[in-house]
Amino acid sequence: MRVRVYLNHLGSRIPVGILAQTEQGILSEYHSEFLERGIPLSPYFLPLRPGIFFDERQTFDGLFGVFNDSLPDGWGLLLFDRARSKKGRSLAQASPLERLTLVGSCAMGALEYEPDASADEDGTPQPWSIKFRAQKDRPAR
């Protein structure tokens, strides 16, 4: 699964980058336009530079803290789980990226999330310039 991340800043929706679930874990990469703006989201763990980032510690189920902070906690998760269970689904069965897409534009803070519908399994070219390279290259930390 791949998820597009946006920053809602002063009424503008700025592409931040993309998150992708792989066998290795969740990878993150900035959009080139976001890098040019110079807005640090998480200077220590996600420095503003091109490349793929990976949280080797898997602190928040593989999400970096800046993205995990968008998810509801405690009471919000309970309500979220109740709503999903009415539809025969459990929140516990949802991956961290699925949870972000469920939050969408109603997340805490200015970040927004949506599924990347352009990520075709058959290798069809993607409209975004961000593409995850083969896992031969070790992601940055």
Coordinates of N, CA and C in Angstrom, one line a residue:
M1 N 0.8 -1.2 0.0 CA 0.0 0.0 0.0 C 0.9 1.2 0.0
R2 N 0.4 2.3 -0.7 CA 1.1 3.5 -0.8 C 0.1 4.6 -0.4
V3 N 0.6 5.6 0.4 CA -0.2 6.7 0.8 C 0.5 8.0 0.5
R4 N -0.3 8.9 -0.1 CA 0.2 10.3 -0.4 C 0.0 11.1 0.9
V5 N 1.0 12.0 1.2 CA 0.9 12.9 2.3 C 0.9 14.3 1.8
Y6 N 0.0 15.1 2.4 CA -0.1 16.5 2.0 C 0.0 17.4 3.3
L7 N 0.4 18.6 3.1 CA 0.4 19.6 4.2 C -0.6 20.7 3.8
N8 N -1.6 20.9 4.7 CA -2.6 21.9 4.5 C -2.0 23.2 5.1
H9 N -1.5 24.1 4.3 CA -0.8 25.3 4.8 C -1.5 26.5 4.2
L10 N -2.1 27.3 5.1 CA -2.7 28.6 4.7 C -3.7 28.4 3.5
G11 N -4.4 27.3 3.5 CA -5.4 27.1 2.4 C -4.8 26.4 1.2
S12 N -3.5 26.1 1.2 CA -2.9 25.4 0.1 C -2.6 24.0 0.5
R13 N -2.8 23.1 -0.4 CA -2.5 21.7 -0.2 C -1.2 21.3 -0.9
I14 N -0.2 21.2 -0.1 CA 1.2 21.0 -0.6 C 1.6 19.5 -0.5
P15 N 2.0 18.9 -1.6 CA 2.4 17.5 -1.5 C 3.7 17.4 -0.7
V16 N 3.6 16.6 0.4 CA 4.8 16.4 1.3 C 5.6 15.2 0.7
G17 N 5.0 14.1 0.4 CA 5.7 12.9 -0.1 C 4.8 11.7 -0.1
I18 N 5.4 10.6 0.1 CA 4.7 9.4 0.0 C 5.2 8.4 1.0
L19 N 4.3 7.6 1.5 CA 4.7 6.5 2.4 C 4.3 5.2 1.7
A20 N 5.1 4.2 1.9 CA 4.9 2.9 1.2 C 5.2 1.7 2.1
Q21 N 4.2 0.8 2.2 CA 4.4 -0.4 2.9 C 5.2 -1.4 2.0
T22 N 6.3 -1.9 2.5 CA 7.1 -2.9 1.7 C 7.3 -4.1 2.7
E23 N 7.9 -5.1 2.1 CA 8.3 -6.3 3.0 C 9.3 -5.8 4.1
Q24 N 10.1 -4.8 3.8 CA 11.1 -4.3 4.7 C 10.4 -3.5 5.8
G25 N 9.3 -2.9 5.5 CA 8.6 -2.0 6.5 C 8.1 -0.8 5.8
I26 N 7.8 0.2 6.5 CA 7.2 1.5 5.9 C 8.3 2.4 5.5
L27 N 8.3 2.8 4.3 CA 9.3 3.7 3.7 C 8.7 5.0 3.5
S28 N 9.5 6.1 3.6 CA 9.0 7.4 3.4 C 9.9 8.2 2.4
E29 N 9.4 9.0 1.6 CA 10.2 9.8 0.6 C 9.5 11.1 0.4
Y30 N 10.3 12.2 0.5 CA 9.7 13.6 0.3 C 9.4 13.8 -1.2
H31 N 8.5 14.6 -1.5 CA 8.2 15.1 -2.8 C 9.2 16.2 -3.1
S32 N 9.7 16.3 -4.3 CA 10.7 17.3 -4.7 C 10.2 18.8 -4.4
E33 N 8.9 19.0 -4.7 CA 8.4 20.3 -4.4 C 8.4 20.7 -2.9
F34 N 8.2 19.7 -2.1 CA 8.3 20.0 -0.6 C 9.7 20.3 -0.2
L35 N 10.6 19.5 -0.7 CA 12.0 19.8 -0.4 C 12.4 21.2 -0.7
E36 N 12.0 21.7 -1.9 CA 12.3 23.1 -2.3 C 11.7 24.2 -1.3
R37 N 10.6 23.8 -0.7 CA 10.0 24.8 0.2 C 10.8 24.9 1.6
G38 N 11.5 23.9 1.9 CA 12.3 24.0 3.1 C 11.6 24.0 4.4
I39 N 10.5 23.3 4.5 CA 9.7 23.2 5.7 C 10.0 21.9 6.5
P40 N 10.8 22.0 7.6 CA 11.1 20.8 8.3 C 10.0 20.2 9.1
L41 N 9.6 19.0 8.8 CA 8.5 18.3 9.6 C 9.1 17.6 10.8
S42 N 10.2 17.0 10.6 CA 10.9 16.3 11.7 C 12.4 16.3 11.4
P43 N 13.0 17.4 11.8 CA 14.4 17.7 11.4 C 15.4 16.6 11.8
Y44 N 15.2 15.9 12.9 CA 16.1 14.9 13.4 C 15.9 13.6 12.7
F45 N 14.7 13.1 12.6 CA 14.4 11.8 12.0 C 14.1 11.8 10.5
L46 N 13.6 12.9 10.0 CA 13.3 13.1 8.6 C 13.9 14.4 8.0
P47 N 15.2 14.4 8.0 CA 15.9 15.7 7.5 C 15.5 16.0 6.0
L48 N 15.4 17.3 5.7 CA 15.0 17.7 4.4 C 16.1 17.4 3.4
R49 N 16.0 16.2 2.8 CA 17.0 15.8 1.7 C 16.3 14.7 0.9
P50 N 16.7 14.6 -0.4 CA 16.2 13.5 -1.2 C 16.6 12.1 -0.6
G51 N 15.8 11.1 -0.9 CA 16.1 9.8 -0.5 C 15.0 9.1 0.2
I52 N 15.2 7.9 0.5 CA 14.2 7.1 1.2 C 14.5 6.9 2.7
F53 N 13.5 7.1 3.5 CA 13.7 7.0 5.0 C 13.0 5.8 5.5
F54 N 13.6 5.2 6.5 CA 13.1 4.0 7.1 C 13.4 4.0 8.6
D55 N 12.4 3.8 9.5 CA 12.6 3.8 10.9 C 12.9 2.3 11.3
E56 N 14.2 2.1 11.5 CA 14.7 0.8 11.9 C 14.2 0.3 13.2
R57 N 13.9 1.3 14.1 CA 13.5 0.9 15.4 C 12.0 0.5 15.5
Q58 N 11.3 0.8 14.4 CA 9.8 0.5 14.3 C 9.1 1.0 15.5
T59 N 9.4 2.2 15.9 CA 8.8 2.8 17.1 C 7.3 2.8 17.2
F60 N 6.7 3.3 16.1 CA 5.2 3.4 16.0 C 4.7 2.5 14.9
D61 N 4.9 1.2 15.0 CA 4.5 0.2 14.0 C 5.2 0.6 12.6
G62 N 6.3 1.2 12.7 CA 7.0 1.6 11.5 C 6.8 3.0 11.0
L63 N 5.9 3.7 11.6 CA 5.6 5.1 11.2 C 6.6 6.0 12.0
F64 N 7.1 7.0 11.3 CA 7.8 8.1 12.0 C 6.8 8.8 12.9
G65 N 7.3 9.4 14.0 CA 6.4 10.0 15.0 C 5.5 11.1 14.4
V66 N 6.1 11.9 13.5 CA 5.3 13.0 12.9 C 4.1 12.5 12.2
F67 N 4.1 11.3 11.6 CA 2.9 10.7 11.0 C 2.0 10.0 12.0
N68 N 2.6 9.3 12.9 CA 1.9 8.7 14.0 C 1.0 9.7 14.8
D69 N 1.6 10.9 15.0 CA 0.9 11.9 15.7 C -0.5 12.3 15.1
S70 N -0.6 12.0 13.8 CA -1.9 12.3 13.1 C -3.0 11.4 13.5
L71 N -2.7 10.2 14.1 CA -3.7 9.2 14.4 C -4.3 9.6 15.8
P72 N -5.6 9.2 15.9 CA -6.3 9.4 17.2 C -5.6 8.5 18.2
D73 N -5.8 8.9 19.5 CA -5.3 8.1 20.6 C -6.4 7.8 21.6
G74 N -6.2 6.8 22.4 CA -7.1 6.5 23.5 C -8.6 6.5 23.1
W75 N -9.3 7.5 23.5 CA -10.8 7.6 23.3 C -11.1 7.6 21.8
G76 N -10.3 8.4 21.0 CA -10.6 8.5 19.6 C -10.4 7.1 18.9
L77 N -9.4 6.3 19.3 CA -9.2 5.0 18.7 C -10.4 4.1 19.1
L78 N -10.9 4.2 20.3 CA -12.0 3.4 20.7 C -13.2 3.7 19.9
L79 N -13.5 5.0 19.7 CA -14.7 5.3 18.8 C -14.5 4.9 17.4
F80 N -13.2 5.0 16.9 CA -12.9 4.6 15.5 C -13.1 3.1 15.4
D81 N -12.7 2.4 16.4 CA -12.8 0.9 16.3 C -14.3 0.5 16.4
R82 N -15.1 1.2 17.2 CA -16.5 0.9 17.3 C -17.2 1.1 15.9
A83 N -16.8 2.2 15.3 CA -17.4 2.5 14.0 C -17.1 1.5 12.9
R84 N -15.8 1.0 13.0 CA -15.4 0.0 12.0 C -16.0 -1.4 12.3
S85 N -16.2 -1.7 13.6 CA -16.7 -3.0 13.9 C -18.2 -3.1 13.5
K86 N -18.9 -2.0 13.4 CA -20.3 -2.0 12.9 C -20.3 -2.4 11.5
K87 N -19.2 -2.2 10.8 CA -19.1 -2.6 9.4 C -18.4 -4.0 9.2
G88 N -18.2 -4.7 10.4 CA -17.6 -6.0 10.3 C -16.1 -6.0 10.2
R89 N -15.4 -4.8 10.5 CA -14.0 -4.7 10.4 C -13.4 -4.3 11.8
S90 N -12.2 -4.7 12.0 CA -11.5 -4.3 13.2 C -10.4 -3.4 12.9
L91 N -10.3 -2.4 13.8 CA -9.2 -1.4 13.6 C -7.8 -2.1 13.8
A92 N -7.8 -3.2 14.7 CA -6.6 -3.9 14.9 C -6.1 -4.6 13.7
Q93 N -7.0 -4.9 12.7 CA -6.6 -5.6 11.5 C -6.0 -4.6 10.5
A94 N -6.2 -3.3 10.7 CA -5.8 -2.3 9.7 C -4.3 -2.0 9.9
S95 N -3.6 -1.8 8.8 CA -2.2 -1.5 8.9 C -2.1 0.0 9.3
P96 N -0.9 0.4 9.8 CA -0.7 1.9 10.1 C -1.0 2.8 8.9
L97 N -0.7 2.4 7.7 CA -1.0 3.2 6.5 C -2.5 3.3 6.3
E98 N -3.2 2.1 6.5 CA -4.7 2.1 6.3 C -5.3 3.1 7.3
R99 N -4.8 3.1 8.5 CA -5.3 4.0 9.6 C -5.2 5.4 9.2
L100 N -4.0 5.7 8.6 CA -3.8 7.1 8.1 C -4.8 7.5 7.0
T101 N -5.1 6.6 6.1 CA -6.0 6.9 5.1 C -7.5 7.0 5.6
L102 N -7.8 6.3 6.7 CA -9.1 6.4 7.3 C -9.2 7.8 8.0
V103 N -8.2 8.3 8.5 CA -8.2 9.6 9.1 C -8.3 10.7 8.0
G104 N -7.6 10.5 6.9 CA -7.7 11.4 5.8 C -7.3 12.8 6.1
S105 N -8.2 13.7 5.8 CA -8.0 15.1 6.0 C -8.5 15.6 7.4
C106 N -9.0 14.7 8.2 CA -9.5 15.0 9.6 C -8.5 14.7 10.7
A107 N -7.2 14.5 10.3 CA -6.2 14.2 11.2 C -5.9 15.4 12.1
M108 N -5.3 15.1 13.3 CA -4.8 16.2 14.2 C -3.6 16.8 13.4
G109 N -3.6 18.2 13.4 CA -2.5 18.9 12.8 C -2.8 19.2 11.3
A110 N -1.8 19.5 10.6 CA -2.0 20.0 9.2 C -1.7 19.0 8.2
L111 N -1.4 17.8 8.5 CA -1.1 16.7 7.5 C -2.4 16.0 7.1
E112 N -2.4 15.7 5.8 CA -3.6 14.9 5.3 C -3.0 13.7 4.5
Y113 N -3.9 12.7 4.5 CA -3.4 11.4 3.9 C -4.5 10.9 2.9
E114 N -4.0 10.3 1.8 CA -4.9 9.6 0.9 C -4.2 8.5 0.2
P115 N -5.0 7.4 -0.1 CA -4.4 6.3 -0.8 C -3.8 6.7 -2.1
D116 N -2.7 6.2 -2.5 CA -2.1 6.5 -3.8 C -2.7 5.5 -4.8
A117 N -3.7 6.0 -5.5 CA -4.4 5.2 -6.5 C -3.6 4.9 -7.7
S118 N -2.5 5.7 -7.9 CA -1.6 5.5 -9.1 C -0.7 4.3 -9.0
A119 N -0.6 3.7 -7.8 CA 0.3 2.6 -7.6 C -0.2 1.3 -8.1
D120 N -0.1 1.1 -9.4 CA -0.6 -0.1 -10.1 C 0.4 -1.2 -9.8
E121 N -0.2 -2.4 -9.6 CA 0.6 -3.6 -9.3 C 1.3 -4.1 -10.6
D122 N 0.8 -3.7 -11.8 CA 1.4 -4.3 -13.0 C 2.5 -3.5 -13.6
G123 N 3.0 -2.5 -12.8 CA 4.2 -1.7 -13.2 C 3.9 -0.6 -14.1
T124 N 2.6 -0.2 -14.3 CA 2.2 0.9 -15.1 C 2.9 2.2 -14.6
P125 N 3.4 3.0 -15.4 CA 4.1 4.3 -15.0 C 3.2 5.1 -14.1
Q126 N 3.8 5.7 -13.1 CA 3.0 6.5 -12.1 C 3.2 8.0 -12.5
P127 N 2.1 8.8 -12.3 CA 2.2 10.2 -12.6 C 3.1 11.0 -11.6
W128 N 3.3 10.5 -10.4 CA 4.2 11.2 -9.5 C 5.6 10.9 -9.8
S129 N 6.5 11.8 -9.6 CA 7.9 11.6 -9.8 C 8.5 10.7 -8.8
I130 N 7.8 10.6 -7.6 CA 8.4 9.8 -6.5 C 8.1 8.3 -6.8
K131 N 9.2 7.6 -6.9 CA 9.1 6.1 -7.1 C 10.1 5.5 -6.2
F132 N 9.7 4.5 -5.5 CA 10.6 3.8 -4.6 C 11.5 2.9 -5.5
R133 N 12.8 3.0 -5.2 CA 13.7 2.2 -5.9 C 13.8 0.8 -5.4
A134 N 14.4 -0.1 -6.1 CA 14.6 -1.5 -5.6 C 15.2 -1.5 -4.3
Q135 N 14.9 -2.4 -3.4 CA 15.4 -2.5 -2.1 C 16.8 -2.8 -1.9
K136 N 17.6 -2.8 -3.0 CA 19.0 -3.1 -2.9 C 19.7 -1.9 -2.2
D137 N 19.2 -0.7 -2.4 CA 19.8 0.4 -1.7 C 19.2 0.5 -0.3
R138 N 20.0 0.6 0.7 CA 19.5 0.7 2.0 C 18.9 2.1 2.3
P139 N 17.7 2.2 2.8 CA 17.1 3.5 3.0 C 17.9 4.2 4.1
A140 N 17.8 5.5 4.0 CA 18.4 6.4 5.0 C 17.7 6.3 6.3
R141 N 18.3 6.6 7.4 CA 17.6 6.6 8.7 C 17.3 7.9 9.2

